[in-house]
Amino acid sequence: MASLRREVIHAEALAWMDANPAAPDASVVTSLPDVSELPELDLDGWRAWFVDAVRRVIRWIPPDGVAIFFQSDVRHRGAWIDKGHLVLCGADAEGATTLWHRIVCRNPPGTLSQGRASYAHIIGLARTARPPLRPRADVLPDGGTKTWSKAMGTLACVSACRYLLEETGTRCVVDPFCGHGTVLAVANALGLDAIGVDSSAKRCRAASKLLVEVG
């Protein structure tokens, strides 16, 4: 595993993708920023940015690649924001195929919540349809350990990366909004190369160092 690649780049994600075409064996696993993380945009501006970002990620992956989005719904000023719906809006606008749509429990079922949802969407998209090679769970009862409050849990990352490893030709997992690097660490633990991009130098440093064990 020591020879596996992990590259973490301090940059703006969409600009980096524009400047760096995807490798033929790359796929994306990522979580787009919440409206609270882009304070320069109002809600309508963030929605437009979000859908456009989904489209650009789909456009960026190679023909055989997959784009996997992990997104949790949130309440914003009294309005419920369904990020799964926004991901699918981007997919429809780009003419992509939804391969699967799963639910990840961020908290045990029955947990009371007023703001952030206690579940998350994990959605796999591709340019063309492809049949699954094996059955997989539609609901993950636990997303796993999180490195910060808005992170993908380790078990959610394992689910996404195992799918890429077992059902696609992916050998490099790219997270253009990598945060603390859970996707990158899990990809490496499963034997895949990883590239992460983040606009925060502090998060890039954390993403370069994070290690996880995968059972």
mmCIF file of C-alpha atoms in Angstrom:
data_model
loop_
_atom_site.group_PDB
_atom_site.id
_atom_site.type_symbol
_atom_site.label_atom_id
_atom_site.label_comp_id
_atom_site.label_asym_id
_atom_site.label_seq_id
_atom_site.Cartn_x
_atom_site.Cartn_y
_atom_site.Cartn_z
ATOM 1 C CA MET A 1 0.000 0.000 0.000
ATOM 2 C CA ALA A 2 3.000 2.315 0.499
ATOM 3 C CA SER A 3 3.272 2.844 -3.266
ATOM 4 C CA LEU A 4 -0.283 4.120 -3.568
ATOM 5 C CA ARG A 5 -0.652 7.699 -4.706
ATOM 6 C CA ARG A 6 -2.316 10.394 -2.648
ATOM 7 C CA GLU A 7 -2.077 13.927 -4.000
ATOM 8 C CA VAL A 8 -3.784 16.808 -2.200
ATOM 9 C CA ILE A 9 -4.001 20.128 -4.024
ATOM 10 C CA HIS A 10 -4.835 23.511 -2.523
ATOM 11 C CA ALA A 11 -7.045 25.044 -5.212
ATOM 12 C CA GLU A 12 -10.592 25.983 -6.171
ATOM 13 C CA ALA A 13 -12.193 22.720 -7.256
ATOM 14 C CA LEU A 14 -14.020 23.678 -10.435
ATOM 15 C CA ALA A 15 -11.113 25.736 -11.765
ATOM 16 C CA TRP A 16 -8.780 22.804 -11.060
ATOM 17 C CA MET A 17 -11.030 20.433 -13.000
ATOM 18 C CA ASP A 18 -11.140 22.859 -15.916
ATOM 19 C CA ALA A 19 -7.337 22.886 -16.009
ATOM 20 C CA ASN A 20 -6.778 19.163 -15.409
ATOM 21 C CA PRO A 21 -8.644 16.634 -17.597
ATOM 22 C CA ALA A 22 -9.638 13.394 -15.901
ATOM 23 C CA ALA A 23 -7.471 10.309 -16.340
ATOM 24 C CA PRO A 24 -9.180 7.396 -18.158
ATOM 25 C CA ASP A 25 -9.300 5.341 -14.939
ATOM 26 C CA ALA A 26 -10.670 8.100 -12.671
ATOM 27 C CA SER A 27 -14.012 8.464 -10.910
ATOM 28 C CA VAL A 28 -15.281 11.057 -8.444
ATOM 29 C CA VAL A 29 -16.549 10.617 -4.885
ATOM 30 C CA THR A 30 -17.400 13.945 -3.280
ATOM 31 C CA SER A 31 -19.738 16.076 -1.200
ATOM 32 C CA LEU A 32 -20.546 19.559 -2.507
ATOM 33 C CA PRO A 33 -20.473 22.481 -0.048
ATOM 34 C CA ASP A 34 -23.594 23.431 1.862
ATOM 35 C CA VAL A 35 -25.188 26.867 1.472
ATOM 36 C CA SER A 36 -23.653 27.798 4.841
ATOM 37 C CA GLU A 37 -20.176 27.144 3.434
ATOM 38 C CA LEU A 38 -20.561 29.641 0.575
ATOM 39 C CA PRO A 39 -21.696 32.792 2.415
ATOM 40 C CA GLU A 40 -20.994 34.978 -0.611
ATOM 41 C CA LEU A 41 -24.053 33.409 -2.321
ATOM 42 C CA ASP A 42 -27.713 33.801 -1.427
ATOM 43 C CA LEU A 43 -29.931 30.703 -1.496
ATOM 44 C CA ASP A 44 -30.895 31.029 -5.157
ATOM 45 C CA GLY A 45 -27.286 31.679 -6.116
ATOM 46 C CA TRP A 46 -26.109 28.641 -4.167
ATOM 47 C CA ARG A 47 -28.773 26.413 -5.771
ATOM 48 C CA ALA A 48 -27.638 27.513 -9.233
ATOM 49 C CA TRP A 49 -23.977 26.989 -8.264
ATOM 50 C CA PHE A 50 -24.748 23.532 -6.841
ATOM 51 C CA VAL A 51 -26.578 22.269 -9.933
ATOM 52 C CA ASP A 52 -23.864 23.693 -12.194
ATOM 53 C CA ALA A 53 -21.163 22.013 -10.077
ATOM 54 C CA VAL A 54 -22.921 18.650 -10.423
ATOM 55 C CA ARG A 55 -23.037 19.135 -14.185
ATOM 56 C CA ARG A 56 -19.356 20.058 -14.355
ATOM 57 C CA VAL A 57 -18.309 17.035 -12.301
ATOM 58 C CA ILE A 58 -20.309 14.741 -14.606
ATOM 59 C CA ARG A 59 -18.797 16.437 -17.638
ATOM 60 C CA TRP A 60 -15.311 16.003 -16.165
ATOM 61 C CA ILE A 61 -15.345 12.253 -15.522
ATOM 62 C CA PRO A 62 -14.102 9.999 -18.340
ATOM 63 C CA PRO A 63 -16.646 8.067 -20.446
ATOM 64 C CA ASP A 64 -16.401 4.970 -18.240
ATOM 65 C CA GLY A 65 -16.183 6.906 -14.977
ATOM 66 C CA VAL A 66 -18.771 7.356 -12.239
ATOM 67 C CA ALA A 67 -19.579 10.453 -10.180
ATOM 68 C CA ILE A 68 -20.768 9.672 -6.651
ATOM 69 C CA PHE A 69 -22.281 12.450 -4.533
ATOM 70 C CA PHE A 70 -22.821 12.259 -0.770
ATOM 71 C CA GLN A 71 -25.232 14.991 0.349
ATOM 72 C CA SER A 72 -27.334 15.539 3.463
ATOM 73 C CA ASP A 73 -30.477 17.678 3.428
ATOM 74 C CA VAL A 74 -30.620 20.782 5.605
ATOM 75 C CA ARG A 75 -33.099 23.367 6.791
ATOM 76 C CA HIS A 76 -32.200 26.930 5.773
ATOM 77 C CA ARG A 77 -34.215 29.837 7.196
ATOM 78 C CA GLY A 78 -37.292 27.652 7.564
ATOM 79 C CA ALA A 79 -37.030 26.013 4.117
ATOM 80 C CA TRP A 80 -36.055 22.371 3.610
ATOM 81 C CA ILE A 81 -33.253 21.979 1.072
ATOM 82 C CA ASP A 82 -33.328 18.573 -0.641
ATOM 83 C CA LYS A 83 -29.817 18.139 -1.971
ATOM 84 C CA GLY A 84 -30.598 14.758 -3.480
ATOM 85 C CA HIS A 85 -33.124 16.534 -5.688
ATOM 86 C CA LEU A 86 -30.509 19.122 -6.682
ATOM 87 C CA VAL A 87 -28.011 16.400 -7.612
ATOM 88 C CA LEU A 88 -30.634 14.766 -9.829
ATOM 89 C CA CYS A 89 -31.502 18.133 -11.387
ATOM 90 C CA GLY A 90 -27.860 18.450 -12.424
ATOM 91 C CA ALA A 91 -27.818 14.889 -13.730
ATOM 92 C CA ASP A 92 -30.969 15.439 -15.787
ATOM 93 C CA ALA A 93 -29.670 18.708 -17.203
ATOM 94 C CA GLU A 94 -26.440 16.991 -18.230
ATOM 95 C CA GLY A 95 -28.216 13.952 -19.695
ATOM 96 C CA ALA A 96 -26.578 11.583 -17.206
ATOM 97 C CA THR A 97 -27.939 8.279 -15.899
ATOM 98 C CA THR A 98 -28.670 7.640 -12.231
ATOM 99 C CA LEU A 99 -27.111 4.254 -11.496
ATOM 100 C CA TRP A 100 -28.326 4.084 -7.891
ATOM 101 C CA HIS A 101 -29.627 6.244 -5.055
ATOM 102 C CA ARG A 102 -28.994 5.070 -1.491
ATOM 103 C CA ILE A 103 -29.725 6.435 1.948
ATOM 104 C CA VAL A 104 -27.115 6.634 4.708
ATOM 105 C CA CYS A 105 -28.251 6.991 8.327
ATOM 106 C CA ARG A 106 -26.211 9.757 9.952
ATOM 107 C CA ASN A 107 -28.019 9.104 13.252
ATOM 108 C CA PRO A 108 -30.105 6.137 14.432
ATOM 109 C CA PRO A 109 -33.618 5.934 12.931
ATOM 110 C CA GLY A 110 -36.078 7.818 15.109
ATOM 111 C CA THR A 111 -33.551 10.504 16.111
ATOM 112 C CA LEU A 112 -35.259 13.872 16.503
ATOM 113 C CA SER A 113 -33.892 16.663 14.330
ATOM 114 C CA GLN A 114 -34.744 20.306 13.648
ATOM 115 C CA GLY A 115 -31.973 21.373 11.301
ATOM 116 C CA ARG A 116 -29.602 19.007 9.514
ATOM 117 C CA ALA A 117 -31.201 15.766 8.399
ATOM 118 C CA SER A 118 -30.339 12.571 10.245
ATOM 119 C CA TYR A 119 -29.844 10.821 6.883
ATOM 120 C CA ALA A 120 -27.834 11.520 3.747
ATOM 121 C CA HIS A 121 -28.191 10.715 0.066
ATOM 122 C CA ILE A 122 -25.455 8.846 -1.774
ATOM 123 C CA ILE A 123 -26.077 8.910 -5.508
ATOM 124 C CA GLY A 124 -24.079 7.289 -8.305
ATOM 125 C CA LEU A 125 -24.209 8.893 -11.755
ATOM 126 C CA ALA A 126 -22.700 7.983 -15.113
ATOM 127 C CA ARG A 127 -22.978 9.068 -18.707
ATOM 128 C CA THR A 128 -24.569 5.761 -19.743
ATOM 129 C CA ALA A 129 -26.540 3.045 -17.958
ATOM 130 C CA ARG A 130 -24.799 -0.090 -16.747
ATOM 131 C CA PRO A 131 -26.348 -3.066 -14.935
ATOM 132 C CA PRO A 132 -25.156 -3.800 -11.390
ATOM 133 C CA LEU A 133 -22.896 -6.820 -11.041
ATOM 134 C CA ARG A 134 -24.151 -7.723 -7.573
ATOM 135 C CA PRO A 135 -26.900 -6.719 -5.139
ATOM 136 C CA ARG A 136 -26.066 -3.967 -2.656
ATOM 137 C CA ALA A 137 -27.857 -2.415 0.304
ATOM 138 C CA ASP A 138 -30.104 0.541 -0.484
ATOM 139 C CA VAL A 139 -29.942 1.784 3.127
ATOM 140 C CA LEU A 140 -26.722 1.988 5.146
ATOM 141 C CA PRO A 141 -27.622 1.898 8.857
ATOM 142 C CA ASP A 142 -24.454 3.762 9.866
ATOM 143 C CA GLY A 143 -22.313 6.177 7.883
ATOM 144 C CA GLY A 144 -19.302 5.514 10.100
ATOM 145 C CA THR A 145 -16.816 7.725 11.920
ATOM 146 C CA LYS A 146 -16.652 11.380 10.836
ATOM 147 C CA THR A 147 -13.575 13.593 11.037
ATOM 148 C CA TRP A 148 -15.790 16.699 11.357
ATOM 149 C CA SER A 149 -19.500 17.489 11.505
ATOM 150 C CA LYS A 150 -20.039 17.750 7.732
ATOM 151 C CA ALA A 151 -17.747 14.909 6.698
ATOM 152 C CA MET A 152 -18.683 11.727 4.908
ATOM 153 C CA GLY A 153 -18.443 8.883 7.375
ATOM 154 C CA THR A 154 -15.853 6.189 6.801
ATOM 155 C CA LEU A 155 -18.443 3.472 6.131
ATOM 156 C CA ALA A 156 -20.193 5.622 3.522
ATOM 157 C CA CYS A 157 -16.827 6.164 1.834
ATOM 158 C CA VAL A 158 -16.134 2.423 1.946
ATOM 159 C CA SER A 159 -19.482 1.724 0.271
ATOM 160 C CA ALA A 160 -18.747 4.200 -2.526
ATOM 161 C CA CYS A 161 -15.141 3.144 -3.084
ATOM 162 C CA ARG A 162 -15.922 -0.595 -2.970
ATOM 163 C CA TYR A 163 -18.524 -0.052 -5.678
ATOM 164 C CA LEU A 164 -15.912 1.652 -7.860
ATOM 165 C CA LEU A 165 -13.336 -1.051 -7.147
ATOM 166 C CA GLU A 166 -15.671 -3.985 -7.775
ATOM 167 C CA GLU A 167 -17.934 -2.723 -10.572
ATOM 168 C CA THR A 168 -15.853 -0.272 -12.623
ATOM 169 C CA GLY A 169 -12.357 0.078 -14.024
ATOM 170 C CA THR A 170 -11.616 2.933 -11.623
ATOM 171 C CA ARG A 171 -8.124 2.972 -10.177
ATOM 172 C CA CYS A 172 -7.987 6.619 -9.077
ATOM 173 C CA VAL A 173 -10.624 8.242 -6.852
ATOM 174 C CA VAL A 174 -10.864 12.024 -7.082
ATOM 175 C CA ASP A 175 -12.555 14.209 -4.464
ATOM 176 C CA PRO A 176 -12.578 17.821 -5.693
ATOM 177 C CA PHE A 177 -14.052 19.023 -2.368
ATOM 178 C CA CYS A 178 -11.978 16.730 -0.166
ATOM 179 C CA GLY A 179 -12.237 18.413 3.235
ATOM 180 C CA HIS A 180 -10.285 16.396 5.802
ATOM 181 C CA GLY A 181 -9.707 13.611 3.293
ATOM 182 C CA THR A 182 -11.849 10.666 4.411
ATOM 183 C CA VAL A 183 -12.569 9.660 0.805
ATOM 184 C CA LEU A 184 -8.861 9.769 -0.020
ATOM 185 C CA ALA A 185 -7.837 7.731 3.028
ATOM 186 C CA VAL A 186 -10.494 5.070 2.386
ATOM 187 C CA ALA A 187 -9.577 4.862 -1.304
ATOM 188 C CA ASN A 188 -5.924 4.258 -0.385
ATOM 189 C CA ALA A 189 -6.915 1.697 2.256
ATOM 190 C CA LEU A 190 -8.795 -0.229 -0.448
ATOM 191 C CA GLY A 191 -5.864 -0.123 -2.868
ATOM 192 C CA LEU A 192 -6.900 2.832 -5.040
ATOM 193 C CA ASP A 193 -4.941 5.962 -5.847
ATOM 194 C CA ALA A 194 -6.502 9.235 -4.694
ATOM 195 C CA ILE A 195 -6.458 12.916 -5.598
ATOM 196 C CA GLY A 196 -8.057 15.562 -3.418
ATOM 197 C CA VAL A 197 -8.647 19.277 -3.956
ATOM 198 C CA ASP A 198 -9.751 21.809 -1.365
ATOM 199 C CA SER A 199 -9.805 25.601 -1.072
ATOM 200 C CA SER A 200 -8.614 25.459 2.568
ATOM 201 C CA ALA A 201 -4.903 24.980 3.174
ATOM 202 C CA LYS A 202 -5.647 23.717 6.685
ATOM 203 C CA ARG A 203 -8.000 21.029 5.389
ATOM 204 C CA CYS A 204 -5.462 20.069 2.715
ATOM 205 C CA ARG A 205 -2.843 19.463 5.407
ATOM 206 C CA ALA A 206 -5.277 17.255 7.319
ATOM 207 C CA ALA A 207 -6.253 15.375 4.144
ATOM 208 C CA SER A 208 -2.610 14.638 3.358
ATOM 209 C CA LYS A 209 -2.105 12.888 6.704
ATOM 210 C CA LEU A 210 -5.369 11.089 7.442
ATOM 211 C CA LEU A 211 -5.183 7.303 7.726
ATOM 212 C CA VAL A 212 -8.080 4.895 8.264
ATOM 213 C CA GLU A 213 -8.414 1.150 8.671
ATOM 214 C CA VAL A 214 -10.954 -0.680 6.551
ATOM 215 C CA GLY A 215 -12.244 -4.034 7.742
#
